């Protein structure tokens, strides 16, 4: 807030949001956004989520393990995922591959979807395809 920037913490905490908003108001920062995590930390969109999990699941597991490796034992974060397998990762829900309709439902329920189309070095063509689905199907459904 001191720097006039929005805030996206890694953990949902109403007290932290209030501290941020109070500081933003004190500094005259109008339109300060404090976006608390409220759904998956990473969303990709596909017409066939199972097939995309098969194709890039190892990349997503690498991403989850990398984040877990540098977090301290006493660190609180919605990003921390203890996943030994792709199945564990899918079950945890932090990394989500959704159909366009599921993504629409997520945004309506939580207010956002965190897109990460180049996560862990996936093929840019895959990332581009997920973004095209968001633009062509998700955004129009949300606008209508």
GROMACS .gro file of C-alpha atoms in nm:
model
  144
    1UNK     CA    1   0.000   0.000   0.000
    2UNK     CA    2   0.291   0.236   0.075
    3UNK     CA    3   0.404   0.198  -0.286
    4UNK     CA    4   0.059   0.239  -0.439
    5UNK     CA    5   0.040  -0.124  -0.547
    6UNK     CA    6  -0.236  -0.379  -0.521
    7UNK     CA    7  -0.183  -0.675  -0.290
    8UNK     CA    8  -0.224  -1.046  -0.359
    9UNK     CA    9  -0.121  -1.241  -0.047
   10UNK     CA   10  -0.059  -1.615  -0.049
   11UNK     CA   11  -0.301  -1.680   0.235
   12UNK     CA   12  -0.658  -1.570   0.302
   13UNK     CA   13  -0.644  -1.349   0.611
   14UNK     CA   14  -0.910  -1.084   0.684
   15UNK     CA   15  -0.685  -0.910   0.938
   16UNK     CA   16  -0.408  -0.875   0.680
   17UNK     CA   17  -0.654  -0.734   0.427
   18UNK     CA   18  -0.772  -0.475   0.681
   19UNK     CA   19  -0.414  -0.367   0.756
   20UNK     CA   20  -0.351  -0.325   0.384
   21UNK     CA   21  -0.675  -0.131   0.321
   22UNK     CA   22  -0.614   0.095   0.624
   23UNK     CA   23  -0.264   0.178   0.502
   24UNK     CA   24  -0.388   0.238   0.147
   25UNK     CA   25  -0.656   0.481   0.270
   26UNK     CA   26  -0.404   0.660   0.493
   27UNK     CA   27  -0.180   0.716   0.192
   28UNK     CA   28  -0.462   0.827  -0.037
   29UNK     CA   29  -0.430   0.521  -0.258
   30UNK     CA   30  -0.777   0.503  -0.411
   31UNK     CA   31  -0.881   0.184  -0.586
   32UNK     CA   32  -0.642  -0.030  -0.383
   33UNK     CA   33  -0.712  -0.394  -0.460
   34UNK     CA   34  -0.646  -0.665  -0.206
   35UNK     CA   35  -0.721  -0.995  -0.377
   36UNK     CA   36  -0.739  -1.279  -0.128
   37UNK     CA   37  -0.691  -1.632  -0.260
   38UNK     CA   38  -1.029  -1.796  -0.295
   39UNK     CA   39  -0.988  -2.084  -0.537
   40UNK     CA   40  -0.716  -2.280  -0.715
   41UNK     CA   41  -0.383  -2.103  -0.732
   42UNK     CA   42  -0.338  -2.207  -1.092
   43UNK     CA   43  -0.600  -2.262  -1.361
   44UNK     CA   44  -0.566  -2.391  -1.714
   45UNK     CA   45  -0.866  -2.434  -1.944
   46UNK     CA   46  -0.916  -2.730  -2.177
   47UNK     CA   47  -1.200  -2.903  -2.356
   48UNK     CA   48  -1.048  -3.231  -2.230
   49UNK     CA   49  -0.896  -3.180  -1.883
   50UNK     CA   50  -0.807  -3.550  -1.841
   51UNK     CA   51  -0.604  -3.551  -2.162
   52UNK     CA   52  -0.426  -3.229  -2.063
   53UNK     CA   53  -0.344  -3.371  -1.720
   54UNK     CA   54  -0.192  -3.672  -1.898
   55UNK     CA   55   0.011  -3.441  -2.121
   56UNK     CA   56   0.139  -3.186  -1.869
   57UNK     CA   57   0.083  -3.345  -1.528
   58UNK     CA   58   0.457  -3.392  -1.470
   59UNK     CA   59   0.511  -3.020  -1.535
   60UNK     CA   60   0.244  -2.929  -1.281
   61UNK     CA   61   0.386  -3.173  -1.026
   62UNK     CA   62   0.730  -3.015  -1.074
   63UNK     CA   63   0.576  -2.672  -1.014
   64UNK     CA   64   0.409  -2.787  -0.691
   65UNK     CA   65   0.722  -2.959  -0.562
   66UNK     CA   66   0.937  -2.656  -0.641
   67UNK     CA   67   0.709  -2.423  -0.444
   68UNK     CA   68   0.693  -2.670  -0.154
   69UNK     CA   69   1.073  -2.704  -0.146
   70UNK     CA   70   1.143  -2.340  -0.068
   71UNK     CA   71   0.868  -2.285   0.186
   72UNK     CA   72   0.967  -2.294   0.553
   73UNK     CA   73   0.800  -2.548   0.780
   74UNK     CA   74   0.621  -2.272   0.973
   75UNK     CA   75   0.517  -2.075   0.665
   76UNK     CA   76   0.143  -2.041   0.607
   77UNK     CA   77   0.049  -2.038   0.240
   78UNK     CA   78  -0.241  -2.151   0.029
   79UNK     CA   79   0.019  -2.245  -0.232
   80UNK     CA   80   0.174  -2.523  -0.024
   81UNK     CA   81   0.082  -2.860  -0.171
   82UNK     CA   82   0.218  -3.191  -0.043
   83UNK     CA   83   0.190  -3.397  -0.360
   84UNK     CA   84   0.401  -3.702  -0.434
   85UNK     CA   85   0.208  -3.799  -0.746
   86UNK     CA   86   0.003  -3.635  -1.017
   87UNK     CA   87  -0.303  -3.798  -0.860
   88UNK     CA   88  -0.223  -3.628  -0.528
   89UNK     CA   89  -0.188  -3.297  -0.708
   90UNK     CA   90  -0.521  -3.334  -0.887
   91UNK     CA   91  -0.696  -3.432  -0.565
   92UNK     CA   92  -0.555  -3.129  -0.382
   93UNK     CA   93  -0.727  -2.885  -0.616
   94UNK     CA   94  -0.459  -2.615  -0.603
   95UNK     CA   95  -0.363  -2.682  -0.966
   96UNK     CA   96  -0.680  -2.708  -1.172
   97UNK     CA   97  -0.744  -2.793  -1.534
   98UNK     CA   98  -1.103  -2.699  -1.604
   99UNK     CA   99  -1.342  -2.706  -1.896
  100UNK     CA  100  -1.455  -2.363  -2.015
  101UNK     CA  101  -1.787  -2.415  -1.833
  102UNK     CA  102  -1.613  -2.514  -1.510
  103UNK     CA  103  -1.394  -2.205  -1.536
  104UNK     CA  104  -1.704  -1.986  -1.577
  105UNK     CA  105  -1.853  -2.148  -1.265
  106UNK     CA  106  -1.529  -2.093  -1.072
  107UNK     CA  107  -1.515  -1.723  -1.159
  108UNK     CA  108  -1.880  -1.676  -1.069
  109UNK     CA  109  -1.824  -1.853  -0.737
  110UNK     CA  110  -1.488  -1.703  -0.632
  111UNK     CA  111  -1.457  -1.387  -0.839
  112UNK     CA  112  -1.139  -1.489  -1.019
  113UNK     CA  113  -0.936  -1.755  -1.194
  114UNK     CA  114  -0.557  -1.736  -1.170
  115UNK     CA  115  -0.431  -1.822  -1.518
  116UNK     CA  116  -0.074  -1.945  -1.557
  117UNK     CA  117  -0.047  -2.053  -1.922
  118UNK     CA  118   0.330  -2.112  -1.921
  119UNK     CA  119   0.356  -2.293  -1.588
  120UNK     CA  120   0.673  -2.497  -1.538
  121UNK     CA  121   0.783  -2.478  -1.900
  122UNK     CA  122   0.483  -2.630  -2.074
  123UNK     CA  123   0.472  -2.599  -2.450
  124UNK     CA  124   0.368  -2.242  -2.534
  125UNK     CA  125   0.119  -2.382  -2.787
  126UNK     CA  126  -0.068  -2.547  -2.499
  127UNK     CA  127  -0.064  -2.225  -2.300
  128UNK     CA  128  -0.190  -2.032  -2.599
  129UNK     CA  129  -0.473  -2.281  -2.651
  130UNK     CA  130  -0.585  -2.241  -2.289
  131UNK     CA  131  -0.586  -1.863  -2.327
  132UNK     CA  132  -0.785  -1.883  -2.650
  133UNK     CA  133  -1.051  -2.088  -2.471
  134UNK     CA  134  -1.069  -1.824  -2.199
  135UNK     CA  135  -1.107  -1.546  -2.456
  136UNK     CA  136  -1.345  -1.732  -2.687
  137UNK     CA  137  -1.566  -1.913  -2.435
  138UNK     CA  138  -1.511  -1.810  -2.073
  139UNK     CA  139  -1.509  -1.433  -2.107
  140UNK     CA  140  -1.817  -1.413  -2.332
  141UNK     CA  141  -2.010  -1.638  -2.092
  142UNK     CA  142  -1.916  -1.413  -1.801
  143UNK     CA  143  -2.007  -1.098  -1.993
  144UNK     CA  144  -2.351  -1.228  -2.090
   0.00000   0.00000   0.00000
